[in-house]
Amino acid sequence: MIKRFLLSMAIAMTVLCQSFSQSVVKGRVVDAENGEALPFATVFINNTTFGDITDQNGVFEINIPFGNHELVISYLGYQTFTFPFNTTSLREFYEFRILPEPIELEESAVSEKRDRQWYRNLSIFKEKFLGKSVNADKCKIKNPEVLILDSETKPGFLIARAKDILEIENPNLGYLIRYVLMGFEYEIESGKVSFAGYPYFIGENIPPRKMPRIQKNRERAYKGSITHFMRSIFQETTENDGFELFASDKMKDKSNPETGKILGTELIQKTEDNKVFLTYDKPFYVVYKNEKEEPNYRNLDAREGRAMLNLTGLATATGGYEEILPQSSMIQMLGKAVQIFENGSYFHPLDIYLEGYMAWEKIADLMPFEYGMND
């Protein structure tokens, strides 16, 4: 299910112009079978703060920056609808016809359970979906009752779906995240987790006295993230932004870790029309020197990542494994090429495999794509 969802995301990672010139998308949402208007549907641009709720006539209007976007429509009892578009070819008005969600009797029976196992599964879901960072500790799923948590259908796995939009309160970053969960799967034995969905960020009313702390938290969540790294790759500013890269197949000489260092420009190829593609076909390590690991991450069994830092010389420089270390991750390409966009998004998501710190950070540390683009 997650793979099918991701294959529909050809323009899912929104490209936002730095100029932030405004355009507008207007439309109406109706039932595909009878043409009736659907009031109070949630309509938004994927992974941004740009969105609206349809009125009594199913009409919405969203101001957006120029560029490529993906519109998402979510309505209880209906299939999630997505529409990729570019502002240069916008129509004056759209009519979107969305289909009712078919009811599966087996899934309906699972969704009614609220026994002890359901609550145990909910605890696991929160940890694997929100994460275990400082921000995750403060996050709250406001409507967990919409979750369908199934640990019976597929032995050894926890599978989750949602009957409605998940509402996630993230006070550390000052957002309410409305998340359209398309699929979640956790393999218990291996610890591997994968999920996919569409987040919509709604800024909360923050008192002026609290805003400096919120801004600091947002900056910390963004810096060192996969979005920050991909944006620096696009702009060819990896070293200036605090990233050091190491090729896994060159990390042989412990006495001279510099032999394993690579440049961000070695990872990419550019086309004549200035499109940027990540094409490096071997695993490589990313160390973000400007921030240290969080305590909750240091408590994990991170021996492989710390052994890698030892090879780079960064671990020994700080005093060994018990010291606080820079954030370290491993990135591996699973496809031949991944396109990187100016705002740090990339396509196809399934073609990038993350390990280490970037994989550890989850929904609680997610920032909207437009963050920092108008600086």
Short mmCIF file of C-alpha atoms in Angstrom, two decimals, residues 27-250:
data_model
loop_
_atom_site.label_atom_id
_atom_site.label_comp_id
_atom_site.label_asym_id
_atom_site.label_seq_id
_atom_site.Cartn_x
_atom_site.Cartn_y
_atom_site.Cartn_z
CA GLY A 27 -12.02 25.16 -6.83
CA ARG A 28 -14.99 23.15 -5.70
CA VAL A 29 -15.09 19.65 -4.20
CA VAL A 30 -18.05 17.40 -5.06
CA ASP A 31 -19.13 13.78 -4.75
CA ALA A 32 -18.04 11.95 -7.92
CA GLU A 33 -21.22 9.83 -8.01
CA ASN A 34 -23.96 12.40 -7.53
CA GLY A 35 -22.25 15.77 -7.99
CA GLU A 36 -23.28 17.08 -4.58
CA ALA A 37 -21.03 19.64 -2.93
CA LEU A 38 -18.89 18.44 -0.02
CA PRO A 39 -18.67 21.11 2.70
CA PHE A 40 -15.87 21.18 5.29
CA ALA A 41 -13.44 19.11 3.23
CA THR A 42 -9.77 19.72 4.04
CA VAL A 43 -7.82 21.02 1.03
CA PHE A 44 -4.10 21.77 1.29
CA ILE A 45 -0.72 21.81 -0.42
CA ASN A 46 1.26 18.76 0.67
CA ASN A 47 3.81 19.30 3.47
CA THR A 48 3.16 23.04 3.75
CA THR A 49 1.12 25.55 5.76
CA PHE A 50 -1.03 26.45 2.72
CA GLY A 51 -4.59 25.14 2.98
CA ASP A 52 -8.30 25.79 3.37
CA ILE A 53 -11.63 24.19 4.40
CA THR A 54 -14.42 24.08 1.80
CA ASP A 55 -17.52 26.17 2.51
CA GLN A 56 -21.15 25.03 2.39
CA ASN A 57 -20.94 24.93 -1.41
CA GLY A 58 -17.72 22.89 -1.42
CA VAL A 59 -15.66 25.91 -2.57
CA PHE A 60 -12.10 26.68 -1.45
CA GLU A 61 -9.38 29.22 -2.25
CA ILE A 62 -5.68 28.94 -1.34
CA ASN A 63 -2.94 31.53 -1.82
CA ILE A 64 0.29 29.77 -2.77
CA PRO A 65 3.81 30.61 -4.00
CA PHE A 66 4.65 30.20 -7.69
CA GLY A 67 6.00 26.78 -8.63
CA ASN A 68 5.11 23.10 -8.72
CA HIS A 69 2.71 21.84 -6.06
CA GLU A 70 0.54 18.91 -5.08
CA LEU A 71 -2.98 19.62 -3.91
CA VAL A 72 -4.44 17.14 -1.41
CA ILE A 73 -8.16 16.75 -0.63
CA SER A 74 -9.28 14.77 2.41
CA TYR A 75 -12.89 14.14 3.44
CA LEU A 76 -14.25 11.61 5.91
CA GLY A 77 -15.67 8.57 4.12
CA TYR A 78 -13.98 9.46 0.81
CA GLN A 79 -10.76 8.43 -0.90
CA THR A 80 -7.87 10.87 -0.57
CA PHE A 81 -7.50 12.86 -3.79
CA THR A 82 -4.25 14.42 -5.06
CA PHE A 83 -3.66 16.81 -7.93
CA PRO A 84 -0.15 17.84 -9.08
CA PHE A 85 0.03 21.19 -10.86
CA ASN A 86 2.21 24.15 -11.76
CA THR A 87 1.10 27.72 -11.15
CA THR A 88 2.08 28.72 -14.70
CA SER A 89 -0.77 26.60 -16.09
CA LEU A 90 -3.45 27.19 -13.45
CA ARG A 91 -7.07 27.42 -14.51
CA GLU A 92 -9.28 30.08 -12.98
CA PHE A 93 -11.45 27.45 -11.27
CA TYR A 94 -11.47 23.65 -10.83
CA GLU A 95 -14.11 21.11 -9.96
CA PHE A 96 -12.68 18.08 -8.15
CA ARG A 97 -14.80 14.94 -8.02
CA ILE A 98 -13.80 12.54 -5.27
CA LEU A 99 -14.93 8.95 -4.74
CA PRO A 100 -16.43 7.38 -1.60
CA GLU A 101 -14.11 5.06 0.31
CA PRO A 102 -15.17 1.40 -0.04
CA ILE A 103 -15.84 -0.23 3.34
CA GLU A 104 -13.97 -3.47 4.00
CA LEU A 105 -15.83 -5.61 6.52
CA GLU A 106 -12.63 -7.19 7.85
CA GLU A 107 -11.05 -3.79 8.46
CA SER A 108 -14.28 -2.50 10.02
CA ALA A 109 -14.21 -5.32 12.57
CA VAL A 110 -10.59 -4.60 13.48
CA SER A 111 -11.26 -0.89 13.89
CA GLU A 112 -13.88 -1.45 16.60
CA LYS A 113 -11.43 -3.09 19.01
CA ARG A 114 -10.32 -1.05 22.04
CA ASP A 115 -8.86 -3.80 24.21
CA ARG A 116 -5.51 -3.91 26.04
CA GLN A 117 -3.73 -4.99 22.89
CA TRP A 118 -5.04 -1.93 21.05
CA TYR A 119 -3.61 0.37 23.70
CA ARG A 120 -0.27 -1.48 23.60
CA ASN A 121 -0.26 -1.08 19.84
CA LEU A 122 -1.10 2.61 20.24
CA SER A 123 1.95 3.09 22.45
CA ILE A 124 4.17 1.40 19.84
CA PHE A 125 2.62 3.45 17.03
CA LYS A 126 3.27 6.74 18.83
CA GLU A 127 6.93 5.87 19.35
CA LYS A 128 7.57 4.70 15.79
CA PHE A 129 5.49 7.42 14.13
CA LEU A 130 6.20 10.50 16.25
CA GLY A 131 9.72 9.45 17.31
CA LYS A 132 11.54 9.70 20.64
CA SER A 133 13.15 13.11 20.37
CA VAL A 134 12.66 16.06 22.72
CA ASN A 135 9.94 17.33 20.39
CA ALA A 136 8.26 13.93 20.28
CA ASP A 137 8.07 13.83 24.09
CA LYS A 138 5.75 16.85 23.95
CA CYS A 139 3.71 15.76 20.92
CA LYS A 140 0.16 14.53 21.38
CA ILE A 141 -2.17 12.71 18.99
CA LYS A 142 -5.46 14.44 19.76
CA ASN A 143 -7.74 11.88 18.10
CA PRO A 144 -6.19 8.38 18.47
CA GLU A 145 -9.65 6.84 18.17
CA VAL A 146 -9.50 7.24 14.37
CA LEU A 147 -6.58 4.78 14.18
CA ILE A 148 -7.01 1.20 13.03
CA LEU A 149 -4.19 -0.73 14.73
CA ASP A 150 -3.81 -4.31 13.51
CA SER A 151 -1.21 -6.73 14.90
CA GLU A 152 -3.15 -9.88 14.00
CA THR A 153 -3.63 -9.95 10.22
CA LYS A 154 0.10 -10.10 9.49
CA PRO A 155 1.97 -11.94 12.27
CA GLY A 156 5.09 -10.13 13.45
CA PHE A 157 3.92 -6.78 12.10
CA LEU A 158 1.94 -3.82 13.38
CA ILE A 159 -0.11 -2.26 10.58
CA ALA A 160 -1.90 1.04 11.06
CA ARG A 161 -4.42 3.04 9.07
CA ALA A 162 -6.67 5.95 9.94
CA LYS A 163 -10.37 6.50 9.28
CA ASP A 164 -9.92 10.27 9.41
CA ILE A 165 -7.14 12.86 9.44
CA LEU A 166 -4.79 12.48 12.39
CA GLU A 167 -4.43 15.64 14.46
CA ILE A 168 -1.00 15.99 16.07
CA GLU A 169 -0.25 18.78 18.48
CA ASN A 170 3.41 19.79 18.47
CA PRO A 171 3.82 22.57 21.05
CA ASN A 172 7.63 22.65 20.80
CA LEU A 173 7.42 23.70 17.13
CA GLY A 174 4.16 25.64 17.40
CA TYR A 175 2.19 23.59 14.86
CA LEU A 176 -0.94 21.51 14.71
CA ILE A 177 -0.21 18.88 12.07
CA ARG A 178 -3.18 17.41 10.23
CA TYR A 179 -1.74 14.19 8.80
CA VAL A 180 -3.47 12.09 6.15
CA LEU A 181 -2.02 8.67 6.96
CA MET A 182 -1.89 6.46 3.86
CA GLY A 183 -0.09 3.52 5.45
CA PHE A 184 2.09 2.43 8.36
CA GLU A 185 3.97 -0.83 8.86
CA TYR A 186 6.28 -1.84 11.69
CA GLU A 187 8.23 -5.12 11.60
CA ILE A 188 8.62 -6.05 15.25
CA GLU A 189 11.61 -8.40 15.01
CA SER A 190 13.82 -6.20 12.83
CA GLY A 191 12.56 -2.88 14.17
CA LYS A 192 12.07 -1.55 10.65
CA VAL A 193 9.27 0.96 10.22
CA SER A 194 7.82 2.59 7.11
CA PHE A 195 4.92 4.98 6.74
CA ALA A 196 3.57 7.41 4.18
CA GLY A 197 1.12 10.26 4.22
CA TYR A 198 0.37 13.92 3.57
CA PRO A 199 1.07 16.49 6.33
CA TYR A 200 -0.62 19.87 6.58
CA PHE A 201 0.87 22.34 9.07
CA ILE A 202 -1.34 24.84 10.87
CA GLY A 203 0.49 27.49 12.86
CA GLU A 204 -0.78 27.85 16.40
CA ASN A 205 -1.39 31.20 18.11
CA ILE A 206 1.89 31.69 19.95
CA PRO A 207 2.30 34.46 22.55
CA PRO A 208 5.11 36.87 21.59
CA ARG A 209 7.10 35.95 24.72
CA LYS A 210 7.21 32.30 23.59
CA MET A 211 8.04 32.96 19.94
CA PRO A 212 11.86 33.17 20.34
CA ARG A 213 11.91 29.69 21.91
CA ILE A 214 9.62 28.30 19.18
CA GLN A 215 11.82 29.80 16.47
CA LYS A 216 14.89 28.26 18.06
CA ASN A 217 13.17 24.85 18.22
CA ARG A 218 12.13 25.10 14.57
CA GLU A 219 15.65 25.99 13.50
CA ARG A 220 17.05 23.02 15.42
CA ALA A 221 14.46 20.65 13.92
CA TYR A 222 15.35 21.80 10.40
CA LYS A 223 19.13 21.92 10.70
CA GLY A 224 20.80 18.60 10.02
CA SER A 225 17.56 17.08 8.71
CA ILE A 226 17.28 15.22 5.40
CA THR A 227 15.50 18.30 3.99
CA HIS A 228 18.37 20.56 5.07
CA PHE A 229 20.91 18.16 3.59
CA MET A 230 19.11 17.82 0.25
CA ARG A 231 18.72 21.59 0.04
CA SER A 232 22.45 22.03 0.61
CA ILE A 233 23.18 19.42 -2.09
CA PHE A 234 20.99 21.36 -4.53
CA GLN A 235 22.73 24.63 -3.65
CA GLU A 236 26.21 22.99 -3.51
CA THR A 237 26.78 24.34 0.00
CA THR A 238 27.20 21.12 2.02
CA GLU A 239 30.48 22.07 3.70
CA ASN A 240 29.42 25.63 4.44
CA ASP A 241 26.19 24.29 5.95
CA GLY A 242 28.08 22.03 8.35
CA PHE A 243 27.90 18.66 6.60
CA GLU A 244 30.86 16.32 6.13
CA LEU A 245 30.48 13.39 3.75
CA PHE A 246 32.39 10.11 3.75
CA ALA A 247 32.34 7.33 1.16
CA SER A 248 31.77 3.96 2.82
CA ASP A 249 34.01 2.14 0.34
CA LYS A 250 36.94 4.50 1.06
#
